[in-house]
């Protein structure tokens, strides 16, 4: 069975109503990302950070996967599908996709600030004073700027033998995620779906198709193109 790796960013969730990071003039829901997504921001004002992710977590209860998420799940009928997402929402999970690698963490998980393996699932708010089983303060299980990306090795292992790669709704500005396209095998065909992406932003030696459209329309187009090669 042929293998497709789907690399998604904030743009795939835009049509579900979740704001992207760089479309709003570099503000994430009105905040400078370094205020709410960095260890410095956490040290400076943990209450702001906890509240920010409480708001993001609450928002998940009001949004649904869109047709792009659902079409990707349906692709599992014909291909081996591995999703490598930079998103921290759970829309791929709620669309029914099975193989999902979250490079930047997950909104519905929290962990001990002392022991990053002490992770628990929550849909509720967390506050200063809420502790993990080791008695240490709970923090969002999110990869902040400047922190390690523990899942990157697993992502590389999964992309090196892909027959197709779909890049959906990411500005390809954040590493190491953006560097994954340099691990593609010869013969792997790349489709990039994004209304604003320019061809020079994806620097691959592989066969490359840029679909300048939204995720909902573009994923359907890319899937038709992939199926026509099977
Ligand atoms: N369909 C497809 N793509 C879209 C849509 C849409 N409806 N709307 C916007 N986009 C595109 C934008 O053109 C942009 O290229 O989605 C991309 C979103 O880019 P970013 O906002 O930079 O988001 P992303 O690439 O996921 O950011 C990567 O940066 O802030 C950190 O950790 C955070 O995971 C995030 C990482």
Short mmCIF file of C-alpha atoms and ligand atoms in Angstrom, two decimals:
data_model
loop_
_atom_site.label_atom_id
_atom_site.label_comp_id
_atom_site.label_asym_id
_atom_site.label_seq_id
_atom_site.Cartn_x
_atom_site.Cartn_y
_atom_site.Cartn_z
CA UNK A 1 0.00 0.00 0.00
CA UNK A 2 1.40 3.43 -0.92
CA UNK A 3 2.20 5.81 1.96
CA UNK A 4 1.19 9.48 2.25
CA UNK A 5 2.54 11.77 4.95
CA UNK A 6 0.38 14.81 5.68
CA UNK A 7 2.24 17.76 7.20
CA UNK A 8 -0.32 20.20 8.60
CA UNK A 9 -0.16 23.66 10.13
CA UNK A 10 -2.61 26.21 11.49
CA UNK A 11 -4.12 26.81 8.03
CA UNK A 12 -5.93 23.47 8.01
CA UNK A 13 -7.83 24.51 11.15
CA UNK A 14 -8.61 28.03 9.86
CA UNK A 15 -11.84 26.89 8.16
CA UNK A 16 -12.91 25.36 11.47
CA UNK A 17 -12.65 28.82 13.03
CA UNK A 18 -9.28 28.52 14.78
CA UNK A 19 -7.00 31.50 14.04
CA UNK A 20 -3.59 30.95 12.46
CA UNK A 21 -0.41 32.37 13.95
CA UNK A 22 0.92 34.69 11.29
CA UNK A 23 -2.17 35.86 9.44
CA UNK A 24 -3.12 38.28 12.19
CA UNK A 25 0.02 40.37 11.91
CA UNK A 26 2.04 37.93 14.01
CA UNK A 27 -0.37 37.95 16.95
CA UNK A 28 -1.85 34.72 18.23
CA UNK A 29 -5.33 35.63 19.45
CA UNK A 30 -4.02 39.10 20.26
CA UNK A 31 -0.84 37.96 22.00
CA UNK A 32 2.80 38.06 20.95
CA UNK A 33 3.68 34.36 20.72
CA UNK A 34 6.78 34.93 22.88
CA UNK A 35 4.49 36.14 25.70
CA UNK A 36 2.43 32.95 25.74
CA UNK A 37 4.55 30.29 23.99
CA UNK A 38 8.04 30.56 25.45
CA UNK A 39 9.78 29.61 28.72
CA UNK A 40 10.54 33.32 29.24
CA UNK A 41 6.85 34.14 28.93
CA UNK A 42 6.07 31.40 31.45
CA UNK A 43 8.65 32.70 33.91
CA UNK A 44 7.45 36.30 33.46
CA UNK A 45 3.73 35.67 33.81
CA UNK A 46 2.58 32.05 34.30
CA UNK A 47 -0.97 33.23 35.05
CA UNK A 48 -1.23 34.84 31.58
CA UNK A 49 0.14 31.68 29.97
CA UNK A 50 -2.21 29.36 31.88
CA UNK A 51 -5.18 31.60 31.04
CA UNK A 52 -4.16 31.77 27.36
CA UNK A 53 -4.18 27.99 27.00
CA UNK A 54 -7.37 27.72 29.08
CA UNK A 55 -9.00 29.97 26.45
CA UNK A 56 -7.56 27.89 23.58
CA UNK A 57 -8.75 24.67 25.26
CA UNK A 58 -12.26 26.15 25.79
CA UNK A 59 -12.36 27.14 22.11
CA UNK A 60 -11.93 23.48 21.11
CA UNK A 61 -15.42 22.81 22.52
CA UNK A 62 -16.88 25.26 19.97
CA UNK A 63 -15.17 24.09 16.79
CA UNK A 64 -15.40 21.01 14.60
CA UNK A 65 -13.11 19.27 12.13
CA UNK A 66 -13.68 20.61 8.59
CA UNK A 67 -13.89 18.78 5.26
CA UNK A 68 -10.11 18.85 4.86
CA UNK A 69 -9.64 16.91 8.13
CA UNK A 70 -12.40 14.49 7.11
CA UNK A 71 -11.04 13.94 3.57
CA UNK A 72 -7.61 13.15 5.03
CA UNK A 73 -9.19 10.57 7.33
CA UNK A 74 -11.03 8.98 4.37
CA UNK A 75 -7.70 8.65 2.53
CA UNK A 76 -6.90 5.83 5.00
CA UNK A 77 -9.18 3.60 2.89
CA UNK A 78 -6.67 3.66 0.01
CA UNK A 79 -3.30 4.59 1.48
CA UNK A 80 -1.21 4.33 4.63
CA UNK A 81 -1.69 7.83 6.13
CA UNK A 82 0.63 9.39 8.70
CA UNK A 83 -0.22 12.87 9.93
CA UNK A 84 2.60 15.07 11.24
CA UNK A 85 0.95 18.18 12.63
CA UNK A 86 2.27 21.41 14.12
CA UNK A 87 -1.23 22.04 15.48
CA UNK A 88 -2.08 21.55 19.12
CA UNK A 89 -5.80 21.18 18.51
CA UNK A 90 -7.52 17.77 18.40
CA UNK A 91 -9.31 18.20 15.08
CA UNK A 92 -7.42 15.42 13.29
CA UNK A 93 -8.30 13.06 16.17
CA UNK A 94 -11.94 14.12 16.06
CA UNK A 95 -11.99 13.54 12.30
CA UNK A 96 -11.07 9.92 13.09
CA UNK A 97 -7.48 9.90 11.86
CA UNK A 98 -5.37 7.27 13.58
CA UNK A 99 -1.66 7.92 13.05
CA UNK A 100 -1.02 11.45 14.32
CA UNK A 101 2.31 12.89 15.43
CA UNK A 102 1.96 16.20 17.31
CA UNK A 103 5.28 18.00 16.86
CA UNK A 104 4.33 20.98 19.06
CA UNK A 105 2.31 19.24 21.77
CA UNK A 106 -1.40 19.00 22.50
CA UNK A 107 -3.85 21.45 24.09
CA UNK A 108 -5.73 18.65 25.85
CA UNK A 109 -2.62 17.51 27.72
CA UNK A 110 -0.85 19.04 30.72
CA UNK A 111 2.33 17.97 32.54
CA UNK A 112 4.53 18.49 35.57
CA UNK A 113 6.99 21.37 35.23
CA UNK A 114 9.54 19.09 36.91
CA UNK A 115 9.01 15.85 34.98
CA UNK A 116 7.97 16.14 31.31
CA UNK A 117 6.93 12.47 31.23
CA UNK A 118 4.23 13.06 33.87
CA UNK A 119 1.48 13.92 31.37
CA UNK A 120 -2.26 13.91 31.97
CA UNK A 121 -5.27 14.63 29.78
CA UNK A 122 -7.68 17.44 30.61
CA UNK A 123 -10.47 19.38 28.92
CA UNK A 124 -10.71 21.76 31.88
CA UNK A 125 -8.86 24.91 32.96
CA UNK A 126 -5.63 24.62 34.92
CA UNK A 127 -4.47 27.27 37.40
CA UNK A 128 -1.40 28.29 39.39
CA UNK A 129 -1.31 25.89 42.33
CA UNK A 130 -2.68 22.91 40.35
CA UNK A 131 -0.08 20.17 40.66
CA UNK A 132 0.93 16.94 38.94
CA UNK A 133 1.31 13.63 40.83
CA UNK A 134 4.89 14.64 41.76
CA UNK A 135 3.56 17.72 43.53
CA UNK A 136 5.02 20.10 40.90
CA UNK A 137 3.03 22.82 39.13
CA UNK A 138 1.10 21.75 36.05
CA UNK A 139 1.94 23.44 32.70
CA UNK A 140 0.49 23.02 29.19
CA UNK A 141 1.97 20.06 27.27
CA UNK A 142 2.97 22.41 24.46
CA UNK A 143 6.41 22.81 22.85
CA UNK A 144 7.29 26.46 23.42
CA UNK A 145 9.77 28.42 21.33
CA UNK A 146 13.30 27.38 22.20
CA UNK A 147 12.24 24.05 23.70
CA UNK A 148 13.13 20.58 22.42
CA UNK A 149 10.82 18.96 19.82
CA UNK A 150 10.90 15.36 21.13
CA UNK A 151 8.72 13.98 18.31
CA UNK A 152 10.95 15.22 15.46
CA UNK A 153 12.93 11.95 15.22
CA UNK A 154 9.69 9.97 14.91
CA UNK A 155 8.50 12.43 12.25
CA UNK A 156 11.71 12.01 10.24
CA UNK A 157 11.47 8.20 10.49
CA UNK A 158 7.95 8.43 9.08
CA UNK A 159 8.59 10.85 6.23
CA UNK A 160 11.73 9.29 4.70
CA UNK A 161 9.81 6.49 2.93
CA UNK A 162 6.69 8.49 1.99
CA UNK A 163 5.46 8.07 -1.59
CA UNK A 164 3.43 11.30 -1.34
CA UNK A 165 3.65 14.32 0.98
CA UNK A 166 0.77 16.75 1.46
CA UNK A 167 1.80 20.07 3.03
CA UNK A 168 -1.33 21.86 4.22
CA UNK A 169 -1.71 25.31 5.76
CA UNK A 170 1.74 25.99 7.10
CA UNK A 171 3.99 28.97 6.41
CA UNK A 172 7.00 26.65 6.74
CA UNK A 173 8.74 29.22 8.93
CA UNK A 174 9.28 27.20 12.08
CA UNK A 175 12.04 24.60 12.42
CA UNK A 176 12.62 21.72 12.78
CA UNK A 177 9.11 21.07 11.34
CA UNK A 178 9.84 23.03 8.15
CA UNK A 179 13.04 21.02 7.64
CA UNK A 180 11.14 17.74 7.24
CA UNK A 181 10.82 18.30 3.47
CA UNK A 182 14.58 17.76 3.15
CA UNK A 183 14.20 14.09 4.14
CA UNK A 184 12.07 12.97 1.17
CA UNK A 185 13.08 9.98 -0.92
CA UNK A 186 13.56 10.29 -4.69
CA UNK A 187 10.24 9.78 -6.44
CA UNK A 188 8.18 11.14 -3.54
CA UNK A 189 5.59 13.56 -4.98
CA UNK A 190 4.86 16.75 -2.98
CA UNK A 191 1.56 18.70 -2.94
CA UNK A 192 1.40 22.02 -1.06
CA UNK A 193 -2.00 23.51 -0.28
CA UNK A 194 -2.18 27.12 0.88
CA UNK A 195 -3.92 30.19 -0.59
CA UNK A 196 -0.91 32.42 0.03
CA UNK A 197 2.11 30.17 -0.41
CA UNK A 198 4.62 31.04 -3.13
CA UNK A 199 6.49 28.35 -5.02
CA UNK A 200 9.91 29.50 -3.70
CA UNK A 201 8.83 28.86 -0.12
CA UNK A 202 8.97 25.10 -0.67
CA UNK A 203 12.47 24.21 -1.73
CA UNK A 204 12.37 20.54 -2.75
CA UNK A 205 14.11 18.61 -5.51
CA UNK A 206 11.08 16.34 -5.79
CA UNK A 207 8.13 16.61 -8.16
CA UNK A 208 6.09 19.44 -6.60
CA UNK A 209 2.52 20.69 -7.10
CA UNK A 210 1.44 23.98 -5.51
CA UNK A 211 -2.33 24.23 -5.03
CA UNK A 212 -3.08 27.87 -4.19
CA UNK A 213 -6.37 27.28 -2.50
CA UNK A 214 -7.87 26.80 0.92
CA UNK A 215 -7.47 23.48 2.71
CA UNK A 216 -11.08 22.43 2.15
CA UNK A 217 -10.87 22.91 -1.64
CA UNK A 218 -7.16 22.12 -2.05
CA UNK A 219 -7.12 18.82 -0.17
CA UNK A 220 -9.91 17.48 -2.38
CA UNK A 221 -7.91 18.53 -5.48
CA UNK A 222 -4.69 16.96 -4.18
CA UNK A 223 -6.46 13.70 -3.31
CA UNK A 224 -7.86 13.50 -6.85
CA UNK A 225 -4.35 14.02 -8.21
CA UNK A 226 -2.88 11.34 -5.92
CA UNK A 227 -5.61 8.82 -6.75
CA UNK A 228 -5.05 9.39 -10.47
CA UNK A 229 -1.49 8.09 -10.02
CA UNK A 230 -2.50 4.90 -8.17
N1 LIG B 1 -6.41 26.92 4.07
C1 LIG B 1 -5.10 26.61 3.92
N2 LIG B 1 -4.10 27.39 4.37
C2 LIG B 1 -4.45 28.54 4.99
C3 LIG B 1 -5.78 28.93 5.19
C4 LIG B 1 -6.79 28.07 4.69
N3 LIG B 1 -8.09 28.35 4.83
N4 LIG B 1 -5.78 30.14 5.84
C5 LIG B 1 -4.48 30.46 6.05
N5 LIG B 1 -3.69 29.52 5.54
C6 LIG B 1 -2.22 29.45 5.52
C7 LIG B 1 -1.52 30.80 5.58
O1 LIG B 1 -1.37 31.33 4.27
C8 LIG B 1 -0.18 30.41 6.18
O2 LIG B 1 0.76 30.07 5.18
O3 LIG B 1 -1.83 28.78 6.68
C9 LIG B 1 -0.50 29.16 7.00
C10 LIG B 1 -0.45 29.40 8.49
O4 LIG B 1 0.88 29.75 8.82
P1 LIG B 1 1.21 30.08 10.35
O5 LIG B 1 0.17 31.00 10.88
O6 LIG B 1 2.66 30.47 10.37
O7 LIG B 1 1.02 28.69 11.10
P2 LIG B 1 2.01 27.47 11.16
O8 LIG B 1 2.81 27.36 9.90
O9 LIG B 1 1.20 26.29 11.57
O10 LIG B 1 2.98 27.90 12.36
C11 LIG B 1 3.96 26.94 12.73
O11 LIG B 1 4.61 28.38 14.56
O12 LIG B 1 3.75 29.78 16.17
C12 LIG B 1 4.35 28.54 15.97
O13 LIG B 1 4.15 26.57 17.21
C13 LIG B 1 3.43 27.45 16.41
O14 LIG B 1 2.84 25.40 15.30
C14 LIG B 1 3.03 26.79 15.11
C15 LIG B 1 4.22 27.07 14.20
#
